[in-house]
Short mmCIF file of C-alpha atoms in Angstrom, two decimals:
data_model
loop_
_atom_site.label_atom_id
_atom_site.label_comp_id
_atom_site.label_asym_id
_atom_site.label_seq_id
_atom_site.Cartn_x
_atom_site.Cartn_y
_atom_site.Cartn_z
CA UNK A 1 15.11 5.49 -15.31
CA UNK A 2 11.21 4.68 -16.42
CA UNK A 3 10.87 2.41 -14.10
CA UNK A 4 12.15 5.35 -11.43
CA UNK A 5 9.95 7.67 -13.15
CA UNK A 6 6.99 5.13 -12.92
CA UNK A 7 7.34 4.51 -9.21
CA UNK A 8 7.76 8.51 -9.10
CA UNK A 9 3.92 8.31 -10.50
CA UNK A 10 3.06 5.78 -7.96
CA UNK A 11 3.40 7.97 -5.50
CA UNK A 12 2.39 11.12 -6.54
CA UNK A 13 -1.29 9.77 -8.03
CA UNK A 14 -1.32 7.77 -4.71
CA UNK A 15 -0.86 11.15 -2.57
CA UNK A 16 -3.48 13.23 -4.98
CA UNK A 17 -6.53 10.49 -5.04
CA UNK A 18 -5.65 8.39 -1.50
CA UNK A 19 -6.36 5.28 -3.67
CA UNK A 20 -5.16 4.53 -7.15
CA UNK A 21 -5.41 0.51 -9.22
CA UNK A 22 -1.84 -0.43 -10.78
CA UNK A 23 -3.31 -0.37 -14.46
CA UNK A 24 -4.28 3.19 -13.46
CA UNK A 25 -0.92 4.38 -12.81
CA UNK A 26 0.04 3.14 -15.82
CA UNK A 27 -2.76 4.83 -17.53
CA UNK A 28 -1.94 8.01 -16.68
CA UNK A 29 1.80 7.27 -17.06
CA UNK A 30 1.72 6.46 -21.00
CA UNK A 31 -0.69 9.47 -21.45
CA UNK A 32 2.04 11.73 -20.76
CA UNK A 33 5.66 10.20 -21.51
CA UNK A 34 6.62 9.36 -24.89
CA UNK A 35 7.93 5.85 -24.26
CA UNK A 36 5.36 3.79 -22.60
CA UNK A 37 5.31 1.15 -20.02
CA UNK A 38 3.66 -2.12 -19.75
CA UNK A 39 1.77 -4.24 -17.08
CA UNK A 40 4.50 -6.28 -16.23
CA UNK A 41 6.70 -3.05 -15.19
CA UNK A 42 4.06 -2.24 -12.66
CA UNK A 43 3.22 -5.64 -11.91
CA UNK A 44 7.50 -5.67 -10.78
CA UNK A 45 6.76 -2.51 -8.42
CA UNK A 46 4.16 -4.29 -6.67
CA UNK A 47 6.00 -7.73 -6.41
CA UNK A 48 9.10 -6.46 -5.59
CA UNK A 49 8.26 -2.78 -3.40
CA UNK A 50 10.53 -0.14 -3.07
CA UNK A 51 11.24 1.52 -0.37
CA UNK A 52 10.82 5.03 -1.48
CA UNK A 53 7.03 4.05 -1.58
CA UNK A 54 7.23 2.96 2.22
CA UNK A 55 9.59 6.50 2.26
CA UNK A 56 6.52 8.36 0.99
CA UNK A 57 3.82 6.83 3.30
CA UNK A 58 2.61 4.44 0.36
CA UNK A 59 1.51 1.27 0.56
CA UNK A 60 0.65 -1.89 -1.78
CA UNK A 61 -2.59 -3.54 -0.99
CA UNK A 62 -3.74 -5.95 -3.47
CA UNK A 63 -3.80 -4.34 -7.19
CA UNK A 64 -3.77 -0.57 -5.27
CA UNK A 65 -1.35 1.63 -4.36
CA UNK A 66 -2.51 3.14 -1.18
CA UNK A 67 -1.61 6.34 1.14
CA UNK A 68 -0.80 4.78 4.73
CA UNK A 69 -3.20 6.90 6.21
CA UNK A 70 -6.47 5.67 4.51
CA UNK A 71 -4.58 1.71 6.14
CA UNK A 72 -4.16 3.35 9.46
CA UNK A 73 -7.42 5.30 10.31
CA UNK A 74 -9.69 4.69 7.72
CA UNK A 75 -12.09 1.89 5.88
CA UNK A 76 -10.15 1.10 2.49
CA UNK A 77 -13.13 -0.55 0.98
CA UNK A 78 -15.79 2.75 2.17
CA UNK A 79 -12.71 4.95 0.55
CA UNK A 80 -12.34 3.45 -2.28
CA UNK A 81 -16.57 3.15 -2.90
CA UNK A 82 -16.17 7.24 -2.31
CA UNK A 83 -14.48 7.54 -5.41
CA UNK A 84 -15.91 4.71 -7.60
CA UNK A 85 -17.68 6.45 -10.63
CA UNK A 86 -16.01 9.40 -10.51
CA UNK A 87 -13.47 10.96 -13.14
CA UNK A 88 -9.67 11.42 -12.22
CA UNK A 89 -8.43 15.24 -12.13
CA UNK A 90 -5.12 14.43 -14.11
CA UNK A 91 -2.95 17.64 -13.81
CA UNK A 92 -0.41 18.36 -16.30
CA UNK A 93 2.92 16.28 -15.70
CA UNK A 94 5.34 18.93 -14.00
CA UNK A 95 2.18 19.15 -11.47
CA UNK A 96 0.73 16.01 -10.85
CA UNK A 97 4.89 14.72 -9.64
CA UNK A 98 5.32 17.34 -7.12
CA UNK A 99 2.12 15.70 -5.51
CA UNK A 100 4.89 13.00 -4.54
CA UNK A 101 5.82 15.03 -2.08
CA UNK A 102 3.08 14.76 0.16
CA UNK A 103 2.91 18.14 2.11
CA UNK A 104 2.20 19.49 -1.31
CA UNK A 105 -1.00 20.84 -1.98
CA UNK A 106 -2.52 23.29 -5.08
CA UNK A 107 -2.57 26.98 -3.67
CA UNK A 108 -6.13 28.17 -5.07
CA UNK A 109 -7.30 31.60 -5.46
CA UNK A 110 -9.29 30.87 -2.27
CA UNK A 111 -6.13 29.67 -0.17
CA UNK A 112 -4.48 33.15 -0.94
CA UNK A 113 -8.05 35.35 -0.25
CA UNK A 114 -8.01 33.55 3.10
CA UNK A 115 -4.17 34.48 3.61
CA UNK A 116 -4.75 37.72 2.66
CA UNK A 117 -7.43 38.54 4.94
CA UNK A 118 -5.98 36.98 7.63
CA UNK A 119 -2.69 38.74 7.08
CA UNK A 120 -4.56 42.00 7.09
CA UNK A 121 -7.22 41.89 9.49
CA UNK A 122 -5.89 39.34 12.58
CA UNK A 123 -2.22 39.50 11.90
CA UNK A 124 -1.30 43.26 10.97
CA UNK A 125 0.79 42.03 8.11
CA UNK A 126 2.62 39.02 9.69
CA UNK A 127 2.56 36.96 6.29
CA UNK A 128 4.31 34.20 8.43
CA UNK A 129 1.54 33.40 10.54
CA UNK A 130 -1.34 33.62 8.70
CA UNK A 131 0.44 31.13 5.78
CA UNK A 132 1.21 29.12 8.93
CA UNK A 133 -2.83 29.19 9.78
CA UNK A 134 -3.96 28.97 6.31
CA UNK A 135 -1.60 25.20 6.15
CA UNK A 136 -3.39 24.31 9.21
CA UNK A 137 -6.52 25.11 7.65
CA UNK A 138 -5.94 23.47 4.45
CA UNK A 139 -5.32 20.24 6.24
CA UNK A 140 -8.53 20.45 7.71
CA UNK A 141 -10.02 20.99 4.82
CA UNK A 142 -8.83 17.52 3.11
CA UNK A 143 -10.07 15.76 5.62
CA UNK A 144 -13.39 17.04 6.47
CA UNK A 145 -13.58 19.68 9.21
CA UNK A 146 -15.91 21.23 11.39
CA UNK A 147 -16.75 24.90 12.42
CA UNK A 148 -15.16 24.13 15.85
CA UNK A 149 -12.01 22.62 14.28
CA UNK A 150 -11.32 25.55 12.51
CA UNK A 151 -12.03 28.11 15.72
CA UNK A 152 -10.02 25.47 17.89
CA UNK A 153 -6.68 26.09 15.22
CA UNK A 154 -7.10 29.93 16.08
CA UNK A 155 -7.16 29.42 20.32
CA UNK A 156 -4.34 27.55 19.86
CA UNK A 157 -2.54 30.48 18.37
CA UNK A 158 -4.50 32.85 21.03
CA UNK A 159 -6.16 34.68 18.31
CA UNK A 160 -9.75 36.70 19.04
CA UNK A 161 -11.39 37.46 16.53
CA UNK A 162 -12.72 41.23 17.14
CA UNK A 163 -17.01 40.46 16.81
CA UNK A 164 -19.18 37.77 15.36
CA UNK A 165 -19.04 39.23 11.78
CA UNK A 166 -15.50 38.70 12.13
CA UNK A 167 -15.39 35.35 12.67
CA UNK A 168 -18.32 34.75 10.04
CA UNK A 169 -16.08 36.41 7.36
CA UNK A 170 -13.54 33.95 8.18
CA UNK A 171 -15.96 30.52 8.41
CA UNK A 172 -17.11 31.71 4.79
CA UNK A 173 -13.78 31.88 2.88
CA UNK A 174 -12.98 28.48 4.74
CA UNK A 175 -15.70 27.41 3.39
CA UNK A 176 -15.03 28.70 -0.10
CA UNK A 177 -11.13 27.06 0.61
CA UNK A 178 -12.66 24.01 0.84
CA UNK A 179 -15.09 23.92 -1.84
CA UNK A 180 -12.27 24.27 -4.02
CA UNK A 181 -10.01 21.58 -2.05
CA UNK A 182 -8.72 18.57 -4.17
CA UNK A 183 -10.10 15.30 -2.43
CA UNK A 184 -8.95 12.16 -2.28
CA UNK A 185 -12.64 10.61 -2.33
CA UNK A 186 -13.33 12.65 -5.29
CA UNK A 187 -10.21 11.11 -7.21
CA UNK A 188 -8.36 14.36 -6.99
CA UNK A 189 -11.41 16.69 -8.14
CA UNK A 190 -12.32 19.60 -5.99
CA UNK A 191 -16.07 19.47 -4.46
CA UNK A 192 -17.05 22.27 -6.87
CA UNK A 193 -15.55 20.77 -9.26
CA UNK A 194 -17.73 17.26 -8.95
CA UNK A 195 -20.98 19.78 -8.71
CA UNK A 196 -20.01 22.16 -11.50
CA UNK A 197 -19.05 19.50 -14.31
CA UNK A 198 -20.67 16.28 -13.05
CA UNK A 199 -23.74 16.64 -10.76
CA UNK A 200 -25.70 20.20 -11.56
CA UNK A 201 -26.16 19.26 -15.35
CA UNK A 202 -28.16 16.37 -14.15
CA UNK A 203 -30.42 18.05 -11.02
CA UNK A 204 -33.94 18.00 -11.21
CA UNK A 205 -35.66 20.68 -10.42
CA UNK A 206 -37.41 20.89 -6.88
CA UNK A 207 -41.22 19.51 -6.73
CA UNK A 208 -43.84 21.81 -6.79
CA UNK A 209 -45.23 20.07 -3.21
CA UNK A 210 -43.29 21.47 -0.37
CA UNK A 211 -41.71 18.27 2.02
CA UNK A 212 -43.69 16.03 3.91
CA UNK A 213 -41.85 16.28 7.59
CA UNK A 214 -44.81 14.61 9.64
CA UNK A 215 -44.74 11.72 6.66
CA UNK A 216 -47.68 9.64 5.29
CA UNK A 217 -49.56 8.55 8.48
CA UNK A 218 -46.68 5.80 9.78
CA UNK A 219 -44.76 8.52 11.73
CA UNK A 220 -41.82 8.52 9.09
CA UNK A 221 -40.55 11.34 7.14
CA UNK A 222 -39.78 11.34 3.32
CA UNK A 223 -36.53 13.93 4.53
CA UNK A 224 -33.48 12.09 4.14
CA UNK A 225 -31.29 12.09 7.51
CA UNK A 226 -27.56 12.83 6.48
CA UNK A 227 -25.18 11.91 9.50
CA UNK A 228 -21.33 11.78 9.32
CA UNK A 229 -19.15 9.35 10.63
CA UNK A 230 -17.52 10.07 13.82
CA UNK A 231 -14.10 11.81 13.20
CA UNK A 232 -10.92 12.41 15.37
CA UNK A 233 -10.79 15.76 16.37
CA UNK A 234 -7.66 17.70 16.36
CA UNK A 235 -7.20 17.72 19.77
CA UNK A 236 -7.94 14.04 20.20
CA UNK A 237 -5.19 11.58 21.63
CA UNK A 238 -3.94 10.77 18.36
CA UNK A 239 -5.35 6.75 17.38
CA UNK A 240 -1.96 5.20 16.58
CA UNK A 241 -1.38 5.54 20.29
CA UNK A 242 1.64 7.58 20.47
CA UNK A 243 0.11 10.15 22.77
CA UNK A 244 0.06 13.02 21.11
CA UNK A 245 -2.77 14.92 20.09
CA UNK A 246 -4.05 13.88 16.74
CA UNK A 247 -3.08 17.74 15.11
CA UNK A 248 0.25 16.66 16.72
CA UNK A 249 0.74 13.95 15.33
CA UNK A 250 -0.65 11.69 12.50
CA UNK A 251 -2.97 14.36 11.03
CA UNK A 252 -0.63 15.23 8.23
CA UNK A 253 -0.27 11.40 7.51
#
């Protein structure tokens, strides 16, 4: 039955942070049952793999336990540098094991003020369709998103929004669900979380001297450039090459 209930952690951590060590699981795992479990009862998971991890769209890689996803369509070693450093957001234990099922995600304050103004204002009360939008949405926003992402998820459902202000109103409690959206390369913690509790008690204030954008003579600027990777889009052909369109198909994965 531990060892059950220790694979049952496998999972679970392995569907909240994307990437979690062995000794990790086990970690968390003694913090919050009574009896405890050793290396070598991990070390028996990983030698000997069960298939409710390959069940749950969990893989072993090395010491890690990893979500099949981050295998499939992303860079394990630039994942797992996104979250080296950072704390773990370890939610109580009736929590943290319904992570291992992995459509299940924390409904914030901000996932039901999007609902609820969607309900309202596009959907005249259809509950249904906006909690169907809001999912969509959600996804979106554990994965990284853009503006057109989001608008492309209401075409598809042949929704016009009624003027610009409209649609701003919307953008901004997106924006506000995804601020407070628990990410896998921020081991679980939310974005404001990692700038509330980790990163604002350590900004400097701004210099006095505004930015130099011409630079110092050399034709350089001292303004960093920030550019993203290049991301599938929803309505991609979907990269495992089933195709389907990405939304479609492995986007959930």
């Amino acid at each position: 039955m531990s060892t059950a209930l220790l694979t049952d952690y496998a999972i679970a951590l392995t569907h909240l942070y994307g990437i979690v060590h062995k000794d990790k699981v086990v970690e968390i795992y003694n913090l919050q049952n009574e009896a405890k479990m050793d290396g070598e009862s991990i070390d028996n998971i990983v030698k000997e793999i069960p298939e409710e991890l390959e069940d749950n769209f969990v893989e072993v890689y090395g010491d890690y336990f990893v979500a099949e996803a981050i295998l499939e369509f992303r860079d394990f070693d630039e994942q797992l540098r996104q979250g080296r450093g950072k704390p773990y957001y370890i939610p109580a234990k009736e929590e943290l094991l319904q992570y291992k099922d992995e459509t299940y995600f924390e409904v914030t304050e901000q996932y039901k003020a999007l609902k609820a103004y969607l309900a309202k204002d596009l959907f005249t009360g259809d509950d249904d369709m906006a909690d169907l939008i809001c999912e969509d949405i959600q996804g979106l926003c554990q994965y990284g998103f853009s503006a057109n992402e989001v608008f492309d998820i209401f075409n598809d459902q042949g929704v016009n929004f009624k003027s610009i202000e409209q649609a701003n109103e919307v953008l901004q409690l997106v924006m506000d669900l995804a601020n407070n959206t628990r990410l896998w390369e921020n081991n679980g913690h939310t974005p404001r979380e990692i700038f509330e509790k980790y990163e604002k008690p350590h900004l400097r204030p701004l210099p006095k001297e505004p930015f130099d954008f011409k630079g110092s003579g050399d034709g350089e600027s001292n303004v960093i450039s920030f550019q993203s990777g290049k991301k599938v889009g929803r309505n991609d052909l979907c990269p495992c090459g089933s195709g389907k369109k990405y939304k479609k198909c492995c986007l959930g994965k």
